[in-house]
Short mmCIF file of C-alpha atoms in Angstrom, two decimals:
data_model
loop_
_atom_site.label_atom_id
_atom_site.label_comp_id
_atom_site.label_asym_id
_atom_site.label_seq_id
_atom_site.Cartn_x
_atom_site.Cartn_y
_atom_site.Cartn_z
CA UNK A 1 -5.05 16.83 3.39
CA UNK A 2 -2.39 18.57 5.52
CA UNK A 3 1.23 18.19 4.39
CA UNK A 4 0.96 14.97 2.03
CA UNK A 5 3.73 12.11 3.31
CA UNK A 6 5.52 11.05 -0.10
CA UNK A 7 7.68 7.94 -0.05
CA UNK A 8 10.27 8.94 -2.67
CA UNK A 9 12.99 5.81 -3.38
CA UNK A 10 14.98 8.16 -5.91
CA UNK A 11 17.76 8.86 -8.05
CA UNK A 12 21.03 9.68 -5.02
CA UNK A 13 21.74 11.80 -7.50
CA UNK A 14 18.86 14.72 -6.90
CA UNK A 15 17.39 13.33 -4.15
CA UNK A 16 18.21 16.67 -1.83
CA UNK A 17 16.33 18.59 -4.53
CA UNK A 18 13.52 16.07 -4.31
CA UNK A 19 13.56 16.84 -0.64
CA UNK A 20 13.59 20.26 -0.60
CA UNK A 21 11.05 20.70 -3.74
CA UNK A 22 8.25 18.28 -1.85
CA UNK A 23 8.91 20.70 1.20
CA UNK A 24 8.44 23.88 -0.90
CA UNK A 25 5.40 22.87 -2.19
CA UNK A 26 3.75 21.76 0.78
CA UNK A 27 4.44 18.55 1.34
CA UNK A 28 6.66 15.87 3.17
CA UNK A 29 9.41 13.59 2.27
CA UNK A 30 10.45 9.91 3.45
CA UNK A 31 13.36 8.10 1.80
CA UNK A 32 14.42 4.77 2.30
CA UNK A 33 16.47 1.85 0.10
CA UNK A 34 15.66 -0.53 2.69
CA UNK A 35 13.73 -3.37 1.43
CA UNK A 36 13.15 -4.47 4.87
CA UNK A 37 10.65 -1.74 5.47
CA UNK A 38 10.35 -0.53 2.04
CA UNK A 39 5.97 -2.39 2.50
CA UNK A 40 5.95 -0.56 6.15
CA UNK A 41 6.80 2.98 4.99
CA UNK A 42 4.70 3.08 1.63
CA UNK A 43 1.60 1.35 3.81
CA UNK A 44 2.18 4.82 5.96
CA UNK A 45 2.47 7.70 3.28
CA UNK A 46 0.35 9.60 0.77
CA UNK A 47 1.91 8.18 -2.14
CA UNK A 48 5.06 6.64 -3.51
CA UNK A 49 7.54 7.82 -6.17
CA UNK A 50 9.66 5.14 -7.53
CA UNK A 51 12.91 6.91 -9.63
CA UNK A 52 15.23 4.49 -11.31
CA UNK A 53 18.14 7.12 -12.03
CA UNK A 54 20.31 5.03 -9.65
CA UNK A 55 18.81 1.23 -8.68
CA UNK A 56 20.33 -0.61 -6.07
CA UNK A 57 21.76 -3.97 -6.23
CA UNK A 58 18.29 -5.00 -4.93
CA UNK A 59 16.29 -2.78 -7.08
CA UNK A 60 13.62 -5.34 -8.02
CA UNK A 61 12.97 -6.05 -4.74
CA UNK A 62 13.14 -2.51 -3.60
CA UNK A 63 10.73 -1.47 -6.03
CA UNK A 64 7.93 -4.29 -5.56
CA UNK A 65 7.72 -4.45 -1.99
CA UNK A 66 7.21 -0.91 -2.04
CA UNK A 67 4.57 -0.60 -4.86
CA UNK A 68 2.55 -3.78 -3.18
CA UNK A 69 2.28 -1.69 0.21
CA UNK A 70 1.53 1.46 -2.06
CA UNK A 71 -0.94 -0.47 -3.47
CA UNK A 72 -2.64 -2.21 -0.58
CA UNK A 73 -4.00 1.23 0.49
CA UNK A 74 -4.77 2.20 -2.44
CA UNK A 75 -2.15 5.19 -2.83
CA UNK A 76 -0.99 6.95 -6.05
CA UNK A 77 2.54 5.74 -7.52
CA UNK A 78 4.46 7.54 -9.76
CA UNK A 79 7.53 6.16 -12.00
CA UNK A 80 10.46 8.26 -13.21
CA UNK A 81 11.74 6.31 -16.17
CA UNK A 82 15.30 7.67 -15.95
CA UNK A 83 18.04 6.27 -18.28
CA UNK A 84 15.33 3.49 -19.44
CA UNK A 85 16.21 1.52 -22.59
CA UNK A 86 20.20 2.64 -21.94
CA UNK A 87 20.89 -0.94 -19.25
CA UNK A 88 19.05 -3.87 -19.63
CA UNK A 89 18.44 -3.73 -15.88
CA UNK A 90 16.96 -1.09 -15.29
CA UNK A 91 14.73 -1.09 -18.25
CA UNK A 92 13.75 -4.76 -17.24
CA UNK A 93 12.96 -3.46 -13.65
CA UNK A 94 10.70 -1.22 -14.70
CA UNK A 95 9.08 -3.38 -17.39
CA UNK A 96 8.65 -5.59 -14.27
CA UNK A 97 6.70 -3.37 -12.45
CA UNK A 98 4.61 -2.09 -15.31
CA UNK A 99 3.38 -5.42 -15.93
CA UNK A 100 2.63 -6.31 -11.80
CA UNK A 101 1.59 -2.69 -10.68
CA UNK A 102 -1.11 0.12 -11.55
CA UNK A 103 0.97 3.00 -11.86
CA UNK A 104 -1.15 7.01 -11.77
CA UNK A 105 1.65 8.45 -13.64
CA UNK A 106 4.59 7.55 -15.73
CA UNK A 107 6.84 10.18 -16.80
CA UNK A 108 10.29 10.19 -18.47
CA UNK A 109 12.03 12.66 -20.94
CA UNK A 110 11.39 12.29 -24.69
CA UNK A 111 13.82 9.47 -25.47
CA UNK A 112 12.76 7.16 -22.66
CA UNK A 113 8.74 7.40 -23.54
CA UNK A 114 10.08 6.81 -27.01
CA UNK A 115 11.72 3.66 -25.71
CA UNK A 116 8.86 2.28 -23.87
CA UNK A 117 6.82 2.12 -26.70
CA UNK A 118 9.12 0.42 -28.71
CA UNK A 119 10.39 3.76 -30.95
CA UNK A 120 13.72 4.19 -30.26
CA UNK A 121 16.36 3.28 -28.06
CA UNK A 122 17.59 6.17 -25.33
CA UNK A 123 20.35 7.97 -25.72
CA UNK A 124 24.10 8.25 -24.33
CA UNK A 125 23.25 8.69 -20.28
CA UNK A 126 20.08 9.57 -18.63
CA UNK A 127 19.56 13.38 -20.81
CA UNK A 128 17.63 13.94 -23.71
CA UNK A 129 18.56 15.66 -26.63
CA UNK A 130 16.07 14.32 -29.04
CA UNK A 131 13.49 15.59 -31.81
CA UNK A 132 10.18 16.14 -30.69
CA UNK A 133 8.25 14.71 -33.98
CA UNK A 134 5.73 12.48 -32.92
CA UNK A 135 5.93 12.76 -29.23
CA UNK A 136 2.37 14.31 -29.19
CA UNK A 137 1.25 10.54 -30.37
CA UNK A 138 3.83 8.47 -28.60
CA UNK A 139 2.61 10.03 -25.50
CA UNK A 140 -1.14 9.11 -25.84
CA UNK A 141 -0.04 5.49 -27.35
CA UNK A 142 1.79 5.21 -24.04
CA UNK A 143 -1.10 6.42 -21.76
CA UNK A 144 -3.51 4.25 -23.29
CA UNK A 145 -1.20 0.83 -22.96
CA UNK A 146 -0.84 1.66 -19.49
CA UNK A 147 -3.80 2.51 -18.33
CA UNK A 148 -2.33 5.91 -16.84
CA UNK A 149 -1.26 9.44 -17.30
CA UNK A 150 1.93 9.44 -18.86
CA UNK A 151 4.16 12.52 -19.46
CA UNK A 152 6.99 13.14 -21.58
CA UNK A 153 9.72 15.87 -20.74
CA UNK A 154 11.47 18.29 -23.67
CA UNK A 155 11.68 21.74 -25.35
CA UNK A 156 8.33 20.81 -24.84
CA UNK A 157 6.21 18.59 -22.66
CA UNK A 158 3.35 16.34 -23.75
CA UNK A 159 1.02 14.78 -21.35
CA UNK A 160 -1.69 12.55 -21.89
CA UNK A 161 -4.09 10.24 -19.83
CA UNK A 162 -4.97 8.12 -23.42
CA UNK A 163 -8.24 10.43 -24.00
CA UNK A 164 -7.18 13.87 -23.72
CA UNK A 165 -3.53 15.65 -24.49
CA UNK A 166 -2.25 18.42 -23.85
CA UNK A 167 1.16 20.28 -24.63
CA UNK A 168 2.96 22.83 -22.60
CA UNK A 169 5.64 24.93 -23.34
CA UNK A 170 8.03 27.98 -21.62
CA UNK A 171 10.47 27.72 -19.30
CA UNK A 172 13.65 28.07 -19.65
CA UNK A 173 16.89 26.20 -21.68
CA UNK A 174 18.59 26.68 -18.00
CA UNK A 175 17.00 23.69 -16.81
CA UNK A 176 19.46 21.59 -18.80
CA UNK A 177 22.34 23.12 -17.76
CA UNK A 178 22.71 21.74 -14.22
CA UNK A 179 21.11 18.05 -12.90
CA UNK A 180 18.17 17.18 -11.01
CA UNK A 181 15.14 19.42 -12.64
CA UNK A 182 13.89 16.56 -14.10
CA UNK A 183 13.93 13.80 -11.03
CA UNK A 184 12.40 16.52 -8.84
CA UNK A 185 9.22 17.31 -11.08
CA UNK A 186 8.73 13.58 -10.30
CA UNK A 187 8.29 13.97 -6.89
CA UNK A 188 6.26 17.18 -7.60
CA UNK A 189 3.80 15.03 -9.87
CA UNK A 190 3.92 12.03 -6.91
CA UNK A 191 3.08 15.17 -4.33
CA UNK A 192 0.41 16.36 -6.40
CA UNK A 193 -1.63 12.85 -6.91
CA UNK A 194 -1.98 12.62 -3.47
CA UNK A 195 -4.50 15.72 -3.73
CA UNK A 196 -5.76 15.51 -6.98
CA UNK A 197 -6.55 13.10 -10.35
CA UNK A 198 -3.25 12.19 -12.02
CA UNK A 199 -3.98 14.19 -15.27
CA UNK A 200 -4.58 17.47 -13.00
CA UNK A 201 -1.46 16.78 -10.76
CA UNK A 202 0.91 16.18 -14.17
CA UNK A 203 -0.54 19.55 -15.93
CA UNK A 204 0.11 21.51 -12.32
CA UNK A 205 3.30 19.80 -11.63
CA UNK A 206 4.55 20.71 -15.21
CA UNK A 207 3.25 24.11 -15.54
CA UNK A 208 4.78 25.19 -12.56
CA UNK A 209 7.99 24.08 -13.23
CA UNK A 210 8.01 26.04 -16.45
CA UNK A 211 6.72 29.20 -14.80
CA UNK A 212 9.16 29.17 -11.86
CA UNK A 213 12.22 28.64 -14.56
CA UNK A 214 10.58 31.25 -17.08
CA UNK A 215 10.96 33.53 -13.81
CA UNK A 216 14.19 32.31 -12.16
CA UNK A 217 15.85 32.93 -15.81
CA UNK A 218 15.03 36.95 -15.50
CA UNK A 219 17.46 37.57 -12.18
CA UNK A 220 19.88 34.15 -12.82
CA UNK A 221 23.50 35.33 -13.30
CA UNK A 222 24.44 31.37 -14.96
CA UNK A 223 23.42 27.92 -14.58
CA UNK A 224 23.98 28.13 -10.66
CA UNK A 225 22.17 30.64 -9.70
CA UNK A 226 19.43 30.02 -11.86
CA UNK A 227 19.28 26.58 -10.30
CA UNK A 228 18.55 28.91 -6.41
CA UNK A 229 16.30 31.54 -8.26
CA UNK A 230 14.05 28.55 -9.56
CA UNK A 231 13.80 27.29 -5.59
CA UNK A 232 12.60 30.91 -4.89
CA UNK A 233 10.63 30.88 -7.81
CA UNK A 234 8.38 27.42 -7.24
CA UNK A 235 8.07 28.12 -3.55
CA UNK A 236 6.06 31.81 -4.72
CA UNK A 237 4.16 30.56 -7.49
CA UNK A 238 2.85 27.64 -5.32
CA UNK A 239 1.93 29.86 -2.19
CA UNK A 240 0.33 31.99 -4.58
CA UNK A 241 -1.68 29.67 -6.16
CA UNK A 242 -2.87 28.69 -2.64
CA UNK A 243 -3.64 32.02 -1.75
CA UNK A 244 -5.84 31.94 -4.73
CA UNK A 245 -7.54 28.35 -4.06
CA UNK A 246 -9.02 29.91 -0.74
CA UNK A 247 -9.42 33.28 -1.62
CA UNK A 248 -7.08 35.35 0.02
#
């Protein structure tokens, strides 16, 4: 498949980072918060992302009439669990469409996979500066509730599809010093799934986020430029994996 079409209804926040990181890495971005055609667009792409970071009024709605047209065609859905367990709304929306919709992949940061398996309650905001004990588990537990690959973001990341795990590591502590890292590996994961089995897209999605900020951190001057250096940086490892792939 040429150029994936991902229906991304995202966090305003990062959503130009979202953009420009499904572009870099191949692929093709539609955003809309319109629940009018919200069924329409998702019927029409490769695969939906559904962020929470910043739910409309109509969020519920939103959401739902996007993952039924999503799901009519049988197209992979990711959900970004961001700031779940800190509102009641948001962490009921997405309880909501847990319990209606087959997600591929569910990904958050430690705290909020924590939180949706009952561990702890999120922290301050949408960031996570938690302890990793016990993520390795709370992972898998997650994965096999859902039904799904589930990933959880950190120092280090833990992935799991219930049956196998897997932990990876590197990077760079830059990542947390500017927004939007975490809401665009989201869309990378949703890119991904349209290609490949969710386990495969979360392990490529998340290894090449660490190896583009493991390589961005070598030339970054600060946070800022680190943040343009990463672009750079996921953009070559990507093309060069390609290159690779076909043997060039």
């Amino acid at each position: 498949m040429a150029k994936p079409l991902i229906y991304q209804i995202t966090n305003t926040v990062s959503a130009q980072m979202q953009a420009d990181c499904t572009a870099l890495l191949g692929g093709l971005s539609i955003m809309s918060r319109n629940v009018r055609e919200a069924k329409q667009i998702a019927e029409a792409s490769d695969a939906l992302l559904i962020n929470i970071g910043t739910p409309p009024e109509n969020a519920l709605e939103l959401y739902c009439e996007a993952a039924s047209g999503a799901s009519s065609k049988g197209r992979p859905m990711a959900l970004d669990l961001v700031g779940f367990g800190f509102s009641d709304f948001r962490t009921h929306a997405a309880k909501e469409l847990l319990s209606k919709f087959k997600f591929s992949v569910v990904k958050g940061n430690h705290a909020e996979i924590a939180a949706l398996c009952g561990r702890a309650a999120a922290p301050r905001g949408v960031s996570c500066d938690g302890a990793e004990k016990e993520m390795a588990a709370v992972t898998k537990e997650c994965a096999a509730h859902l039904g799904c690959v589930v990933f959880a973001t950190g120092a280090q990341d833990f992935v799991s599809d219930g049956a196998r795990d897997f932990i990876i590591g590197g990077g760079s502590a830059l990542m947390n010093r500017t927004s939007g890292f975490g809401c665009a590996l989201g869309s990378a994961a949703a890119l991904f799934c349209a290609n490949q089995r969710p386990l495969d897209a979360s392990r490529r999605a998340l290894r090449l986020f660490r190896g583009a900020a493991h390589k961005a951190e070598r030339t970054a001057k600060g946070a800022y430029s680190f943040r343009i250096n990463f672009m750079d940086m996921l953009a070559e490892l990507s093309d060069a994996k390609e290159r690779t792939k076909n043997g060039r």
